[in-house]
Short mmCIF file of C-alpha atoms in Angstrom, two decimals:
data_model
loop_
_atom_site.label_atom_id
_atom_site.label_comp_id
_atom_site.label_asym_id
_atom_site.label_seq_id
_atom_site.Cartn_x
_atom_site.Cartn_y
_atom_site.Cartn_z
CA UNK A 1 10.71 8.30 -26.95
CA UNK A 2 9.22 8.49 -23.49
CA UNK A 3 9.33 5.00 -21.99
CA UNK A 4 6.16 5.55 -20.01
CA UNK A 5 2.69 5.13 -21.44
CA UNK A 6 0.56 8.25 -20.91
CA UNK A 7 -1.07 8.77 -17.52
CA UNK A 8 -4.87 8.58 -17.22
CA UNK A 9 -7.25 9.57 -14.44
CA UNK A 10 -10.06 7.18 -13.58
CA UNK A 11 -13.53 8.23 -12.43
CA UNK A 12 -16.17 5.78 -11.19
CA UNK A 13 -19.92 6.13 -10.77
CA UNK A 14 -20.64 3.75 -7.90
CA UNK A 15 -24.36 3.54 -8.70
CA UNK A 16 -26.89 5.35 -10.83
CA UNK A 17 -27.93 8.62 -9.29
CA UNK A 18 -24.44 9.48 -8.01
CA UNK A 19 -21.61 11.51 -9.53
CA UNK A 20 -18.56 9.95 -11.07
CA UNK A 21 -15.83 10.28 -8.47
CA UNK A 22 -12.07 10.28 -8.92
CA UNK A 23 -10.68 6.84 -8.03
CA UNK A 24 -7.02 7.09 -9.01
CA UNK A 25 -4.76 6.96 -12.02
CA UNK A 26 -3.01 4.48 -14.26
CA UNK A 27 -0.83 4.23 -17.35
CA UNK A 28 -2.15 3.02 -20.70
CA UNK A 29 -1.16 3.33 -24.36
CA UNK A 30 -4.62 4.47 -25.49
CA UNK A 31 -8.18 5.07 -24.31
CA UNK A 32 -9.31 1.51 -24.85
CA UNK A 33 -6.44 0.10 -22.81
CA UNK A 34 -7.05 2.74 -20.15
CA UNK A 35 -10.66 1.57 -19.90
CA UNK A 36 -9.66 -2.09 -19.67
CA UNK A 37 -6.98 -1.37 -17.06
CA UNK A 38 -9.35 0.83 -15.07
CA UNK A 39 -11.80 -2.02 -14.92
CA UNK A 40 -9.12 -4.44 -13.66
CA UNK A 41 -7.40 -2.06 -11.27
CA UNK A 42 -10.30 -0.11 -9.79
CA UNK A 43 -13.47 -2.21 -10.07
CA UNK A 44 -12.61 -5.71 -8.89
CA UNK A 45 -15.27 -5.58 -6.18
CA UNK A 46 -18.38 -4.06 -7.69
CA UNK A 47 -17.13 -0.52 -7.07
CA UNK A 48 -18.96 0.90 -10.04
CA UNK A 49 -21.50 0.82 -12.84
CA UNK A 50 -19.81 3.37 -15.09
CA UNK A 51 -16.22 4.44 -15.80
CA UNK A 52 -14.64 7.58 -17.20
CA UNK A 53 -11.00 7.70 -18.19
CA UNK A 54 -9.34 10.93 -19.22
CA UNK A 55 -5.73 11.50 -20.10
CA UNK A 56 -4.21 13.46 -17.21
CA UNK A 57 -2.65 16.07 -19.49
CA UNK A 58 -6.16 17.27 -20.38
CA UNK A 59 -6.93 18.25 -16.79
CA UNK A 60 -6.07 21.80 -15.78
CA UNK A 61 -5.55 21.96 -12.03
CA UNK A 62 -5.68 25.10 -9.92
CA UNK A 63 -2.33 26.12 -8.52
CA UNK A 64 -2.11 25.65 -4.73
CA UNK A 65 -0.07 28.88 -4.54
CA UNK A 66 -3.13 30.73 -5.89
CA UNK A 67 -5.62 29.16 -3.49
CA UNK A 68 -5.89 32.40 -1.57
CA UNK A 69 -6.98 34.49 -4.56
CA UNK A 70 -9.35 31.79 -5.72
CA UNK A 71 -11.10 30.74 -2.57
CA UNK A 72 -10.66 33.38 0.11
CA UNK A 73 -13.12 35.90 -1.34
CA UNK A 74 -15.94 33.51 -0.41
CA UNK A 75 -15.01 33.71 3.28
CA UNK A 76 -16.52 37.16 3.91
CA UNK A 77 -19.72 36.58 1.98
CA UNK A 78 -21.77 35.04 4.74
CA UNK A 79 -24.84 36.79 3.31
CA UNK A 80 -24.89 34.00 0.73
CA UNK A 81 -26.03 31.58 3.43
CA UNK A 82 -29.60 31.32 4.76
CA UNK A 83 -28.49 31.55 8.40
CA UNK A 84 -27.42 35.19 7.76
CA UNK A 85 -31.10 36.19 7.84
CA UNK A 86 -32.58 35.80 11.34
CA UNK A 87 -36.35 35.44 11.39
CA UNK A 88 -38.75 35.17 14.35
CA UNK A 89 -39.56 31.60 15.48
CA UNK A 90 -43.25 32.21 14.73
CA UNK A 91 -42.58 32.26 11.01
CA UNK A 92 -42.92 28.70 9.73
CA UNK A 93 -41.98 26.84 6.58
CA UNK A 94 -39.21 29.19 5.47
CA UNK B 1 8.75 35.19 -2.03
CA UNK B 2 8.69 33.49 1.31
CA UNK B 3 11.86 32.00 2.72
CA UNK B 4 12.28 28.29 3.39
CA UNK B 5 12.00 28.55 7.17
CA UNK B 6 8.67 30.30 6.85
CA UNK B 7 7.36 27.74 4.35
CA UNK B 8 8.55 24.90 6.56
CA UNK B 9 6.79 26.38 9.57
CA UNK B 10 3.56 26.72 7.57
CA UNK B 11 3.93 23.16 6.34
CA UNK B 12 4.43 21.81 9.85
CA UNK B 13 1.45 23.82 11.11
CA UNK B 14 -0.73 22.20 8.46
CA UNK B 15 0.50 18.73 9.38
CA UNK B 16 -0.08 19.46 13.08
CA UNK B 17 -3.62 20.63 12.29
CA UNK B 18 -4.24 17.30 10.50
CA UNK B 19 -4.68 18.98 7.12
CA UNK B 20 -3.55 16.52 4.44
CA UNK B 21 -0.73 17.51 2.12
CA UNK B 22 -1.74 17.21 -1.54
CA UNK B 23 0.35 16.99 -4.75
CA UNK B 24 1.87 20.21 -6.05
CA UNK B 25 1.60 21.91 -2.64
CA UNK B 26 4.84 23.14 -1.17
CA UNK B 27 6.62 20.49 0.90
CA UNK B 28 10.12 20.13 2.28
CA UNK B 29 12.39 18.33 -0.17
CA UNK B 30 13.20 15.73 2.47
CA UNK B 31 9.50 15.02 3.03
CA UNK B 32 9.09 14.42 -0.70
CA UNK B 33 12.16 12.17 -0.87
CA UNK B 34 11.16 10.20 2.22
CA UNK B 35 7.72 9.59 0.75
CA UNK B 36 9.07 8.52 -2.62
CA UNK B 37 11.40 6.09 -0.88
CA UNK B 38 8.70 4.71 1.40
CA UNK B 39 5.84 4.53 -1.12
CA UNK B 40 7.97 3.00 -3.87
CA UNK B 41 9.41 0.46 -1.45
CA UNK B 42 5.85 -0.38 -0.51
CA UNK B 43 4.81 -0.67 -4.18
CA UNK B 44 7.77 -2.90 -5.00
CA UNK B 45 6.87 -5.11 -2.03
CA UNK B 46 3.38 -5.65 -3.42
CA UNK B 47 4.77 -6.58 -6.81
CA UNK B 48 7.59 -8.85 -5.59
CA UNK B 49 5.13 -10.29 -3.07
CA UNK B 50 3.27 -11.93 -5.93
CA UNK B 51 6.23 -14.24 -6.61
CA UNK B 52 6.23 -16.55 -3.56
CA UNK B 53 2.47 -16.99 -3.95
CA UNK B 54 2.48 -17.39 -7.71
CA UNK B 55 4.64 -20.42 -7.03
CA UNK B 56 1.53 -22.25 -5.73
CA UNK B 57 -1.23 -21.28 -8.19
CA UNK B 58 -0.85 -24.38 -10.31
CA UNK B 59 -0.62 -26.62 -7.24
CA UNK B 60 -3.46 -25.23 -5.13
CA UNK B 61 -5.31 -28.21 -3.59
CA UNK B 62 -8.79 -27.29 -4.87
CA UNK B 63 -10.52 -24.97 -7.29
CA UNK B 64 -11.86 -22.88 -4.37
CA UNK B 65 -8.31 -22.36 -3.06
CA UNK B 66 -7.06 -21.62 -6.54
CA UNK B 67 -9.57 -18.86 -7.36
CA UNK B 68 -8.93 -17.29 -3.94
CA UNK B 69 -5.17 -17.33 -4.46
CA UNK B 70 -5.51 -15.91 -7.98
CA UNK B 71 -7.76 -13.13 -6.69
CA UNK B 72 -5.33 -12.35 -3.89
CA UNK B 73 -2.37 -12.16 -6.24
CA UNK B 74 -4.33 -9.96 -8.63
CA UNK B 75 -5.06 -7.67 -5.66
CA UNK B 76 -1.34 -7.44 -4.90
CA UNK B 77 -0.72 -6.29 -8.47
CA UNK B 78 -3.48 -3.71 -8.03
CA UNK B 79 -1.98 -2.53 -4.75
CA UNK B 80 1.36 -2.09 -6.44
CA UNK B 81 -0.32 0.04 -9.10
CA UNK B 82 -2.19 2.26 -6.60
CA UNK B 83 1.09 2.87 -4.82
CA UNK B 84 3.17 3.56 -7.93
CA UNK B 85 0.53 6.14 -8.91
CA UNK B 86 0.74 7.74 -5.46
CA UNK B 87 4.54 7.92 -5.75
CA UNK B 88 4.27 9.47 -9.22
CA UNK B 89 2.27 12.40 -7.82
CA UNK B 90 5.54 13.39 -6.10
CA UNK B 91 7.27 13.96 -9.43
CA UNK B 92 8.96 10.68 -10.26
CA UNK B 93 8.21 8.65 -13.39
CA UNK B 94 7.01 5.05 -13.44
CA UNK B 95 9.98 3.89 -15.45
CA UNK B 96 12.42 5.40 -12.95
CA UNK B 97 10.65 3.57 -10.14
CA UNK B 98 10.85 0.25 -11.94
CA UNK B 99 14.53 0.80 -12.75
CA UNK B 100 15.28 1.52 -9.10
CA UNK B 101 13.80 -1.85 -8.17
CA UNK B 102 15.70 -3.70 -10.88
CA UNK B 103 19.07 -2.09 -10.16
CA UNK B 104 18.69 -2.57 -6.41
CA UNK B 105 18.68 1.11 -5.40
CA UNK B 106 15.13 0.70 -4.09
CA UNK B 107 14.31 -2.03 -1.60
CA UNK B 108 11.23 -4.16 -1.08
CA UNK B 109 10.10 -5.97 2.03
CA UNK B 110 12.67 -8.62 2.96
CA UNK B 111 9.95 -11.10 3.84
CA UNK B 112 9.56 -11.94 0.16
CA UNK B 113 13.11 -13.21 0.03
CA UNK B 114 12.01 -16.32 1.91
CA UNK B 115 10.79 -19.33 -0.10
CA UNK B 116 7.25 -20.75 -0.02
CA UNK B 117 8.07 -24.44 0.38
CA UNK B 118 4.72 -26.06 1.16
CA UNK B 119 1.01 -25.30 0.71
CA UNK B 120 0.88 -24.39 4.41
CA UNK B 121 3.20 -21.48 3.59
CA UNK B 122 0.42 -19.92 1.53
CA UNK B 123 -1.71 -20.02 4.69
CA UNK B 124 1.10 -18.58 6.80
CA UNK B 125 1.80 -15.80 4.30
CA UNK B 126 -1.84 -14.69 4.29
CA UNK B 127 -2.19 -14.90 8.06
CA UNK B 128 1.19 -13.57 9.21
CA UNK B 129 2.70 -11.58 6.36
CA UNK B 130 -0.55 -9.90 5.32
CA UNK B 131 -1.45 -9.59 9.01
CA UNK B 132 1.77 -7.70 9.72
CA UNK B 133 1.28 -5.60 6.59
CA UNK B 134 -2.25 -4.70 7.70
CA UNK B 135 -0.95 -3.40 11.06
CA UNK B 136 1.29 -1.03 9.18
CA UNK B 137 -1.25 -0.14 6.50
CA UNK B 138 -4.10 0.65 8.89
CA UNK B 139 -1.77 3.18 10.50
CA UNK B 140 -0.90 4.57 7.07
CA UNK B 141 -4.54 5.30 6.18
CA UNK B 142 -3.96 8.34 8.42
CA UNK B 143 -0.62 9.34 6.91
CA UNK B 144 -0.20 13.05 6.17
CA UNK B 145 0.19 12.74 2.38
CA UNK B 146 -3.25 12.61 0.73
CA UNK B 147 -2.62 10.28 -2.24
CA UNK B 148 -0.76 7.79 -0.04
CA UNK B 149 -3.54 7.80 2.58
CA UNK B 150 -6.21 7.27 -0.10
CA UNK B 151 -4.30 4.36 -1.65
CA UNK B 152 -4.04 2.83 1.81
CA UNK B 153 -7.78 3.03 2.41
CA UNK B 154 -8.42 1.02 -0.76
CA UNK B 155 -5.68 -1.44 0.10
CA UNK B 156 -6.90 -2.03 3.66
CA UNK B 157 -10.42 -2.75 2.44
CA UNK B 158 -9.06 -5.46 0.15
CA UNK B 159 -6.36 -6.83 2.41
CA UNK B 160 -8.51 -8.33 5.12
CA UNK B 161 -9.77 -11.03 2.75
CA UNK B 162 -6.14 -11.99 2.23
CA UNK B 163 -5.53 -12.53 5.90
CA UNK B 164 -8.74 -14.46 6.46
CA UNK B 165 -8.17 -16.81 3.52
CA UNK B 166 -4.67 -17.51 4.87
CA UNK B 167 -5.93 -18.25 8.36
CA UNK B 168 -8.66 -20.48 6.94
CA UNK B 169 -6.05 -22.52 5.06
CA UNK B 170 -4.16 -23.12 8.32
CA UNK B 171 -7.35 -23.83 10.23
CA UNK B 172 -8.25 -26.51 7.70
CA UNK B 173 -4.78 -28.05 7.96
CA UNK B 174 -4.85 -27.94 11.76
CA UNK B 175 -8.17 -29.76 11.82
CA UNK B 176 -6.86 -32.37 9.39
CA UNK B 177 -4.41 -35.25 9.78
CA UNK B 178 -1.34 -35.19 12.05
CA UNK B 179 0.77 -34.71 8.97
CA UNK B 180 -1.25 -31.69 7.85
CA UNK B 181 -1.04 -30.13 11.31
CA UNK B 182 2.71 -30.69 11.29
CA UNK B 183 2.86 -28.80 7.98
CA UNK B 184 1.06 -25.85 9.58
CA UNK B 185 3.46 -25.90 12.54
CA UNK B 186 6.44 -26.03 10.21
CA UNK B 187 5.13 -23.02 8.28
CA UNK B 188 4.66 -21.04 11.51
CA UNK B 189 8.17 -22.00 12.60
CA UNK B 190 9.65 -20.60 9.42
CA UNK B 191 7.46 -17.48 8.97
CA UNK B 192 7.10 -16.21 12.55
CA UNK B 193 10.43 -14.45 12.97
CA UNK B 194 10.65 -13.01 9.44
CA UNK B 195 7.12 -11.62 10.03
CA UNK B 196 8.28 -9.82 13.18
CA UNK B 197 11.22 -8.46 11.19
CA UNK B 198 8.76 -6.86 8.72
CA UNK B 199 8.26 -3.97 11.15
CA UNK B 200 11.87 -2.96 10.65
CA UNK B 201 14.72 -2.23 13.07
CA UNK B 202 14.13 -1.41 16.73
CA UNK B 203 13.16 2.20 17.36
CA UNK B 204 16.59 2.87 18.85
CA UNK B 205 18.18 1.76 15.56
CA UNK B 206 15.72 3.49 13.24
CA UNK B 207 17.17 6.89 12.33
CA UNK B 208 14.19 8.10 10.27
CA UNK B 209 11.45 7.38 12.81
CA UNK B 210 11.51 10.67 14.74
CA UNK B 211 11.23 12.84 11.63
CA UNK B 212 8.59 10.61 10.05
CA UNK B 213 6.51 10.81 13.23
CA UNK B 214 6.86 14.59 13.30
CA UNK B 215 5.67 14.84 9.71
CA UNK B 216 2.93 12.30 10.53
CA UNK B 217 4.05 10.04 7.69
CA UNK B 218 4.07 7.38 10.40
CA UNK B 219 1.77 7.41 13.41
CA UNK B 220 3.30 4.53 15.34
CA UNK B 221 6.87 3.37 15.74
CA UNK B 222 8.25 0.02 14.53
CA UNK B 223 8.31 -1.38 18.06
CA UNK B 224 4.75 -0.26 18.81
CA UNK B 225 3.41 -1.93 15.67
CA UNK B 226 5.43 -5.08 16.32
CA UNK B 227 4.02 -5.35 19.85
CA UNK B 228 0.50 -4.82 18.55
CA UNK B 229 1.03 -7.61 16.02
CA UNK B 230 2.33 -10.07 18.61
CA UNK B 231 -0.56 -9.26 20.95
CA UNK B 232 -3.26 -10.04 18.38
CA UNK B 233 -1.50 -12.93 16.64
CA UNK B 234 -0.47 -15.18 19.53
CA UNK B 235 -4.09 -15.95 20.55
CA UNK B 236 -4.81 -16.80 16.91
CA UNK B 237 -1.95 -19.33 16.97
CA UNK B 238 -3.33 -20.73 20.22
CA UNK B 239 -6.70 -21.23 18.57
CA UNK B 240 -5.05 -23.14 15.74
CA UNK B 241 -3.31 -25.29 18.35
CA UNK B 242 0.17 -24.63 17.01
CA UNK B 243 3.10 -23.16 18.92
CA UNK B 244 4.85 -19.86 18.29
CA UNK B 245 8.56 -20.72 18.01
CA UNK B 246 9.73 -18.43 20.79
CA UNK B 247 10.70 -19.91 24.19
CA UNK B 248 10.69 -16.42 25.74
CA UNK B 249 7.11 -15.65 24.74
CA UNK B 250 4.89 -15.03 27.75
CA UNK B 251 1.86 -12.96 28.74
CA UNK B 252 2.57 -10.11 31.13
CA UNK B 253 -0.43 -9.51 33.40
CA UNK B 254 0.76 -6.07 34.43
CA UNK B 255 1.41 -4.54 31.04
CA UNK B 256 -1.34 -6.51 29.28
CA UNK B 257 1.11 -7.34 26.54
CA UNK B 258 3.10 -10.37 25.44
CA UNK B 259 6.80 -10.35 26.11
CA UNK B 260 8.80 -11.92 23.32
CA UNK B 261 12.36 -12.94 22.56
CA UNK B 262 15.04 -11.07 20.68
CA UNK B 263 14.92 -11.00 16.91
CA UNK B 264 18.01 -12.29 15.11
CA UNK B 265 19.14 -8.91 13.80
CA UNK B 266 22.13 -10.38 11.99
CA UNK B 267 19.72 -12.38 9.85
CA UNK B 268 17.58 -9.26 9.33
CA UNK B 269 20.45 -7.12 8.05
CA UNK B 270 21.87 -9.98 6.03
CA UNK B 271 18.61 -10.38 4.08
CA UNK B 272 18.26 -6.59 3.68
CA UNK B 273 21.75 -6.52 2.18
CA UNK B 274 20.72 -9.05 -0.46
CA UNK B 275 21.87 -12.35 1.02
CA UNK B 276 18.52 -13.95 1.89
CA UNK B 277 17.50 -17.31 0.46
CA UNK B 278 15.70 -15.85 -2.60
CA UNK B 279 16.94 -12.27 -3.16
CA UNK B 280 18.65 -13.08 -6.45
CA UNK B 281 15.82 -15.25 -7.71
CA UNK B 282 13.22 -12.52 -7.01
CA UNK B 283 15.13 -9.80 -8.86
CA UNK B 284 15.88 -12.13 -11.74
CA UNK B 285 12.16 -12.88 -12.04
CA UNK B 286 11.30 -9.15 -12.08
CA UNK B 287 14.04 -8.44 -14.62
CA UNK B 288 12.84 -11.29 -16.85
CA UNK B 289 9.24 -10.02 -16.67
CA UNK B 290 10.43 -6.53 -17.59
CA UNK B 291 12.57 -7.73 -20.49
CA UNK B 292 9.99 -10.15 -21.86
CA UNK B 293 7.29 -7.46 -21.67
CA UNK B 294 9.34 -4.92 -23.63
CA UNK B 295 7.88 -5.86 -27.03
CA UNK B 296 4.34 -5.63 -25.62
CA UNK B 297 4.95 -2.11 -24.32
CA UNK B 298 6.48 -1.06 -27.61
CA UNK B 299 3.78 -2.68 -29.74
CA UNK B 300 0.98 -1.07 -27.70
CA UNK B 301 2.59 2.34 -28.12
CA UNK B 302 3.08 1.83 -31.86
CA UNK B 303 -0.53 0.67 -32.25
CA UNK B 304 -1.87 3.65 -30.31
CA UNK B 305 0.18 6.04 -32.46
CA UNK B 306 -1.00 4.39 -35.66
CA UNK B 307 -4.64 4.60 -34.64
CA UNK B 308 -4.26 8.21 -33.52
CA UNK B 309 -2.80 9.04 -36.95
CA UNK B 310 -5.72 7.34 -38.74
CA UNK B 311 -8.23 9.23 -36.57
CA UNK B 312 -6.73 12.55 -37.71
#
């Protein structure tokens, strides 16, 4: 038997209107304990109004070795940005 | 496949460009090992650091002091957990980390091997020990390893309350009776030198410093941090009206720094090697906590498995 409780990732919404953001991780035997531990470990000072906990094994992370294939193609697509299209100063509200 | 030299050069270029290193990215094996050693030592220090303070929870002089001390100790537990998690991103398991503490292969800060004899010690620990830790931790918020830097940001935000509550305890004592002021002086006498030792050996005797600076794990050397600590702390002692126990301490107009006496390095190494006043007691307490918690860990696992089976 693995001596370690499963690893969980903790996400906190700091206030309504904002995304949940990754805060850190912790070990817990089950989801309920993960929630209770997340509250004690990551929200002792009003850091949040909502918590998500997800067991780390359920997250698929991109491989840093493949970052080039994944992200470099965006580099030469400047035409996806508004500044690629120069317009005369006289044109307003665009 | 790239060769090691090429990967190392790329790694160093990233570090030099102030790009953080994140888990699973390629890193030199020695960088990984150094970080595991340093982060776990830091985590263990937070956890063992609860012991000298826990000693005073039931004897805190007022409810206000008691809730503050409880909150501080709970923070230390939290800090230990942030740091264990950061270490685990480097590919070591929690249980291995705990075992390394218990069997003595991993160290923790030697300062916690000194006893907390009076209530004034709780003040001195917050002011001096947390003060020295903050010097180091503020620097580490800019360390090159992402998870470690992020843990440090959280820790630094929480740590300054620790230092202020400690100083306030001493301020109250120093404004009290002669006897109370003498208690504060006695605490400073006993905690001053061990606090200076917290920054570690002199740069000349610190074999890892150069490499750690190059990898930007550290941004300042032991001696730089120690000087910074003395410079900010001495005026705080002056304000309290108590005397730093160092006859060689004096302000240098030219350098704009305090000069201070030589640390007793024999004492330093002796405590590191396990012969401080409380080394055995601290490890026994951690071992007892681990052993007595075993049934809780097992029961929680069994309960989770049972419920998971029912859910299916």
